[in-house]
């Protein structure tokens, strides 16, 4: 009962006090503690719609919120909607705009979902970026992957992009299907193997990038189409197989 009144930072501290408190907090990811915290920090829209349908526990939903798009680390031409997970790009001409998440990764294995809820336009890129990568530029370009600080997959033409160059087509198969609006793409970052891979539905599309640097990498997207919306939901550790 006491734990249900605490915030996440305080709960982390409590979990370090003793094994009993750690077991109480982490033994049941749908306990009243996590339900209460989810109700306080997540918007009602996020809880009652299918945004978090692939995040089964309340602890996972709280974690996803803390790994969502950052309102302070995005282009001035975008804003994060009240649900906390969806980026909306304003109709600004001759601009490419992106956003990073609040938390990046320098170790471990991580998975998240990304999907477009509006037209792709001429360029729509998903991938990863360091803190140094630009999140806005002039013109309609593949911003994510335009320098050595970001890696991206352009869903419009199925090209892989890094350091301003096309690193081949993806997925590597004949007549690869084009992305369909609303289709959820799962991104898998493995900082141990230094790889970035993608899945569509239940199909593993393959490893897109290898040899990633041992730096902090953030999930990121970049878009050009006015009023388009992109949703990103952190899932946690990927499920092998």
Tab-separated table of C-alpha atoms in Angstrom:
chain	number	residue	atom	x	y	z
A	1	UNK	CA	0.000	0.000	0.000
A	2	UNK	CA	2.809	2.415	0.844
A	3	UNK	CA	4.700	1.535	-2.345
A	4	UNK	CA	1.657	2.417	-4.478
A	5	UNK	CA	2.059	6.088	-3.477
A	6	UNK	CA	5.719	6.312	-4.550
A	7	UNK	CA	7.179	7.511	-7.834
A	8	UNK	CA	9.465	5.421	-10.043
A	9	UNK	CA	12.731	6.887	-8.743
A	10	UNK	CA	11.669	6.145	-5.159
A	11	UNK	CA	10.621	2.613	-6.084
A	12	UNK	CA	14.059	1.974	-7.566
A	13	UNK	CA	15.641	2.980	-4.270
A	14	UNK	CA	13.251	0.781	-2.291
A	15	UNK	CA	14.061	-2.251	-4.463
A	16	UNK	CA	17.712	-1.958	-3.392
A	17	UNK	CA	16.965	-2.024	0.322
A	18	UNK	CA	16.420	-5.767	0.783
A	19	UNK	CA	15.442	-8.931	-1.063
A	20	UNK	CA	11.903	-8.862	0.324
A	21	UNK	CA	11.173	-5.370	-0.994
A	22	UNK	CA	12.759	-6.279	-4.334
A	23	UNK	CA	10.535	-9.376	-4.555
A	24	UNK	CA	7.419	-7.389	-3.646
A	25	UNK	CA	8.130	-4.764	-6.309
A	26	UNK	CA	9.302	-6.987	-9.152
A	27	UNK	CA	7.601	-10.307	-8.476
A	28	UNK	CA	4.258	-9.212	-9.938
A	29	UNK	CA	4.423	-6.742	-12.843
A	30	UNK	CA	0.643	-6.248	-12.632
A	31	UNK	CA	0.546	-5.537	-8.912
A	32	UNK	CA	-1.308	-2.588	-7.406
A	33	UNK	CA	2.010	-0.729	-7.211
A	34	UNK	CA	2.475	-0.753	-10.990
A	35	UNK	CA	-1.227	-0.234	-11.721
A	36	UNK	CA	-1.231	2.849	-9.524
A	37	UNK	CA	1.955	4.233	-11.079
A	38	UNK	CA	0.646	3.598	-14.601
A	39	UNK	CA	-2.581	5.434	-13.819
A	40	UNK	CA	-0.613	8.448	-12.558
A	41	UNK	CA	2.010	8.793	-15.296
A	42	UNK	CA	0.253	7.496	-18.438
A	43	UNK	CA	-2.439	9.353	-20.340
A	44	UNK	CA	-5.871	7.724	-20.361
A	45	UNK	CA	-5.707	7.472	-24.163
A	46	UNK	CA	-2.557	5.361	-23.946
A	47	UNK	CA	-4.231	2.938	-21.530
A	48	UNK	CA	-7.605	2.582	-23.256
A	49	UNK	CA	-6.475	2.355	-26.905
A	50	UNK	CA	-4.329	-0.284	-28.619
A	51	UNK	CA	-1.110	1.778	-28.493
A	52	UNK	CA	0.264	-0.458	-25.726
A	53	UNK	CA	-1.450	-3.676	-26.824
A	54	UNK	CA	1.892	-5.465	-27.190
A	55	UNK	CA	3.040	-4.414	-23.722
A	56	UNK	CA	1.151	-6.874	-21.489
A	57	UNK	CA	2.077	-5.700	-17.974
A	58	UNK	CA	1.585	-2.423	-16.126
A	59	UNK	CA	5.254	-2.318	-15.225
A	60	UNK	CA	6.040	-2.673	-18.942
A	61	UNK	CA	3.662	0.169	-19.776
A	62	UNK	CA	5.368	2.453	-17.245
A	63	UNK	CA	8.759	1.493	-18.679
A	64	UNK	CA	7.528	2.181	-22.227
A	65	UNK	CA	6.407	5.673	-21.191
A	66	UNK	CA	9.853	6.500	-19.793
A	67	UNK	CA	11.443	5.290	-23.071
A	68	UNK	CA	9.057	7.231	-25.338
A	69	UNK	CA	9.842	10.249	-27.555
A	70	UNK	CA	11.436	13.163	-25.747
A	71	UNK	CA	9.548	16.460	-25.881
A	72	UNK	CA	12.892	18.255	-25.458
A	73	UNK	CA	14.939	16.360	-28.020
A	74	UNK	CA	13.053	16.777	-31.276
A	75	UNK	CA	12.659	19.213	-34.154
A	76	UNK	CA	10.814	22.449	-33.397
A	77	UNK	CA	8.396	21.449	-36.167
A	78	UNK	CA	7.035	18.433	-34.306
A	79	UNK	CA	5.269	17.873	-31.015
A	80	UNK	CA	4.471	14.826	-28.914
A	81	UNK	CA	0.747	14.185	-28.538
A	82	UNK	CA	-0.974	13.896	-25.155
A	83	UNK	CA	-0.862	10.101	-25.303
A	84	UNK	CA	2.903	10.412	-24.756
A	85	UNK	CA	3.941	8.048	-27.571
A	86	UNK	CA	2.963	9.699	-30.865
A	87	UNK	CA	4.899	12.333	-32.777
A	88	UNK	CA	2.927	14.819	-34.909
A	89	UNK	CA	4.763	16.707	-37.645
A	90	UNK	CA	3.393	20.160	-38.409
A	91	UNK	CA	2.881	21.068	-42.098
A	92	UNK	CA	6.108	23.039	-42.556
A	93	UNK	CA	7.386	23.337	-46.138
A	94	UNK	CA	10.934	22.366	-47.099
A	95	UNK	CA	11.871	20.826	-43.774
A	96	UNK	CA	12.787	17.363	-42.561
A	97	UNK	CA	12.045	16.763	-38.892
A	98	UNK	CA	12.943	14.064	-36.415
A	99	UNK	CA	12.861	13.028	-32.779
A	100	UNK	CA	14.826	10.879	-30.377
A	101	UNK	CA	13.602	8.993	-27.323
A	102	UNK	CA	14.258	10.048	-23.732
A	103	UNK	CA	16.619	7.151	-23.042
A	104	UNK	CA	19.413	5.680	-25.157
A	105	UNK	CA	21.327	2.399	-24.897
A	106	UNK	CA	25.024	1.593	-24.674
A	107	UNK	CA	24.616	-2.043	-23.561
A	108	UNK	CA	22.088	-4.863	-23.576
A	109	UNK	CA	19.453	-5.945	-26.099
A	110	UNK	CA	16.355	-3.839	-26.741
A	111	UNK	CA	13.248	-3.897	-28.922
A	112	UNK	CA	10.639	-1.291	-29.815
A	113	UNK	CA	7.785	-0.863	-32.275
A	114	UNK	CA	7.360	1.999	-34.738
A	115	UNK	CA	4.426	2.706	-37.036
A	116	UNK	CA	3.225	5.543	-39.255
A	117	UNK	CA	-0.343	6.787	-38.794
A	118	UNK	CA	-0.361	9.018	-41.854
A	119	UNK	CA	1.228	9.326	-45.309
A	120	UNK	CA	4.946	8.619	-45.590
A	121	UNK	CA	5.669	11.358	-48.083
A	122	UNK	CA	8.898	11.148	-50.082
A	123	UNK	CA	11.072	10.139	-47.107
A	124	UNK	CA	10.163	8.251	-43.911
A	125	UNK	CA	13.073	6.850	-41.916
A	126	UNK	CA	13.251	4.751	-38.743
A	127	UNK	CA	16.398	3.726	-36.914
A	128	UNK	CA	18.859	4.959	-34.310
A	129	UNK	CA	20.969	8.047	-33.651
A	130	UNK	CA	23.546	9.337	-31.223
A	131	UNK	CA	22.912	12.480	-29.202
A	132	UNK	CA	24.979	14.439	-31.736
A	133	UNK	CA	22.788	13.629	-34.749
A	134	UNK	CA	20.707	16.542	-36.084
A	135	UNK	CA	16.929	16.317	-35.675
A	136	UNK	CA	16.010	19.013	-38.232
A	137	UNK	CA	17.331	20.202	-41.592
A	138	UNK	CA	16.227	22.134	-44.662
A	139	UNK	CA	14.621	20.373	-47.604
A	140	UNK	CA	13.088	16.915	-47.894
A	141	UNK	CA	15.934	14.503	-47.223
A	142	UNK	CA	16.703	11.261	-45.420
A	143	UNK	CA	17.811	12.989	-42.226
A	144	UNK	CA	18.278	9.799	-40.238
A	145	UNK	CA	21.343	8.243	-41.853
A	146	UNK	CA	22.581	11.488	-43.400
A	147	UNK	CA	25.758	11.512	-41.278
A	148	UNK	CA	28.011	9.182	-39.282
A	149	UNK	CA	25.888	9.723	-36.157
A	150	UNK	CA	22.738	7.931	-37.340
A	151	UNK	CA	21.532	4.756	-39.061
A	152	UNK	CA	18.166	4.456	-40.779
A	153	UNK	CA	15.814	2.445	-42.984
A	154	UNK	CA	13.825	4.551	-45.448
A	155	UNK	CA	10.418	2.877	-45.638
A	156	UNK	CA	9.580	4.651	-48.898
A	157	UNK	CA	12.265	3.122	-51.114
A	158	UNK	CA	13.539	0.316	-48.813
A	159	UNK	CA	17.070	1.723	-48.651
A	160	UNK	CA	19.472	1.529	-45.706
A	161	UNK	CA	21.205	4.808	-44.922
A	162	UNK	CA	24.330	5.761	-42.984
A	163	UNK	CA	26.940	8.490	-43.296
A	164	UNK	CA	25.010	10.064	-46.155
A	165	UNK	CA	25.236	6.941	-48.297
A	166	UNK	CA	22.888	4.156	-49.346
A	167	UNK	CA	24.090	0.898	-47.776
A	168	UNK	CA	21.936	-1.328	-49.968
A	169	UNK	CA	18.280	-2.271	-50.114
A	170	UNK	CA	16.345	-3.823	-47.257
A	171	UNK	CA	14.992	-6.392	-46.789
A	172	UNK	CA	17.320	-8.275	-49.083
A	173	UNK	CA	14.817	-10.160	-51.192
A	174	UNK	CA	13.253	-9.839	-54.623
A	175	UNK	CA	10.188	-7.597	-54.815
A	176	UNK	CA	10.280	-6.688	-51.117
A	177	UNK	CA	6.811	-5.468	-50.087
A	178	UNK	CA	6.356	-1.759	-49.456
A	179	UNK	CA	5.439	-0.511	-46.024
A	180	UNK	CA	1.713	-0.186	-45.389
A	181	UNK	CA	0.328	2.648	-43.226
A	182	UNK	CA	-0.347	1.390	-39.695
A	183	UNK	CA	1.928	-1.624	-40.048
A	184	UNK	CA	4.040	-2.117	-36.928
A	185	UNK	CA	7.771	-2.557	-37.479
A	186	UNK	CA	9.778	-4.031	-34.620
A	187	UNK	CA	13.312	-2.661	-34.257
A	188	UNK	CA	15.910	-4.784	-32.440
A	189	UNK	CA	19.119	-3.213	-31.142
A	190	UNK	CA	21.788	-5.597	-29.861
A	191	UNK	CA	24.606	-3.652	-28.227
A	192	UNK	CA	26.461	-6.872	-27.429
A	193	UNK	CA	26.681	-7.954	-31.090
A	194	UNK	CA	26.572	-4.292	-32.237
A	195	UNK	CA	23.736	-4.922	-34.706
A	196	UNK	CA	20.413	-3.358	-35.668
A	197	UNK	CA	17.686	-5.604	-37.093
A	198	UNK	CA	14.019	-5.292	-38.077
A	199	UNK	CA	10.891	-7.450	-37.950
A	200	UNK	CA	7.526	-7.038	-39.671
A	201	UNK	CA	4.701	-8.833	-37.928
A	202	UNK	CA	6.054	-12.288	-37.116
A	203	UNK	CA	8.676	-12.168	-39.876
A	204	UNK	CA	12.323	-11.466	-39.087
A	205	UNK	CA	13.587	-9.277	-41.941
A	206	UNK	CA	17.263	-9.668	-41.090
A	207	UNK	CA	20.154	-7.641	-39.712
A	208	UNK	CA	20.319	-4.219	-41.337
A	209	UNK	CA	23.466	-2.773	-39.741
A	210	UNK	CA	26.531	-4.374	-38.188
A	211	UNK	CA	29.560	-2.966	-36.408
A	212	UNK	CA	27.685	-0.267	-34.502
A	213	UNK	CA	29.918	1.858	-32.263
A	214	UNK	CA	30.026	1.363	-28.499
A	215	UNK	CA	28.262	4.652	-27.743
A	216	UNK	CA	24.831	5.582	-26.424
A	217	UNK	CA	22.312	5.045	-29.242
A	218	UNK	CA	18.731	6.343	-29.207
A	219	UNK	CA	15.678	5.083	-31.101
A	220	UNK	CA	14.785	7.810	-33.609
A	221	UNK	CA	12.647	8.682	-36.638
A	222	UNK	CA	12.559	11.421	-39.280
A	223	UNK	CA	9.598	12.555	-41.396
A	224	UNK	CA	8.724	15.098	-44.091
A	225	UNK	CA	4.957	14.843	-44.663
A	226	UNK	CA	2.789	17.517	-43.059
A	227	UNK	CA	0.432	16.333	-40.290
A	228	UNK	CA	1.752	12.788	-40.458
A	229	UNK	CA	2.069	10.964	-37.143
A	230	UNK	CA	4.550	8.349	-35.941
A	231	UNK	CA	4.168	6.210	-32.823
A	232	UNK	CA	7.046	4.513	-30.993
A	233	UNK	CA	6.609	2.033	-28.117
A	234	UNK	CA	9.497	0.455	-26.228
A	235	UNK	CA	8.965	-3.294	-25.632
A	236	UNK	CA	11.963	-4.286	-23.520
A	237	UNK	CA	14.225	-7.238	-24.252
A	238	UNK	CA	13.506	-8.944	-27.592
A	239	UNK	CA	11.988	-12.415	-27.541
A	240	UNK	CA	14.236	-14.759	-29.478
A	241	UNK	CA	12.517	-17.068	-31.921
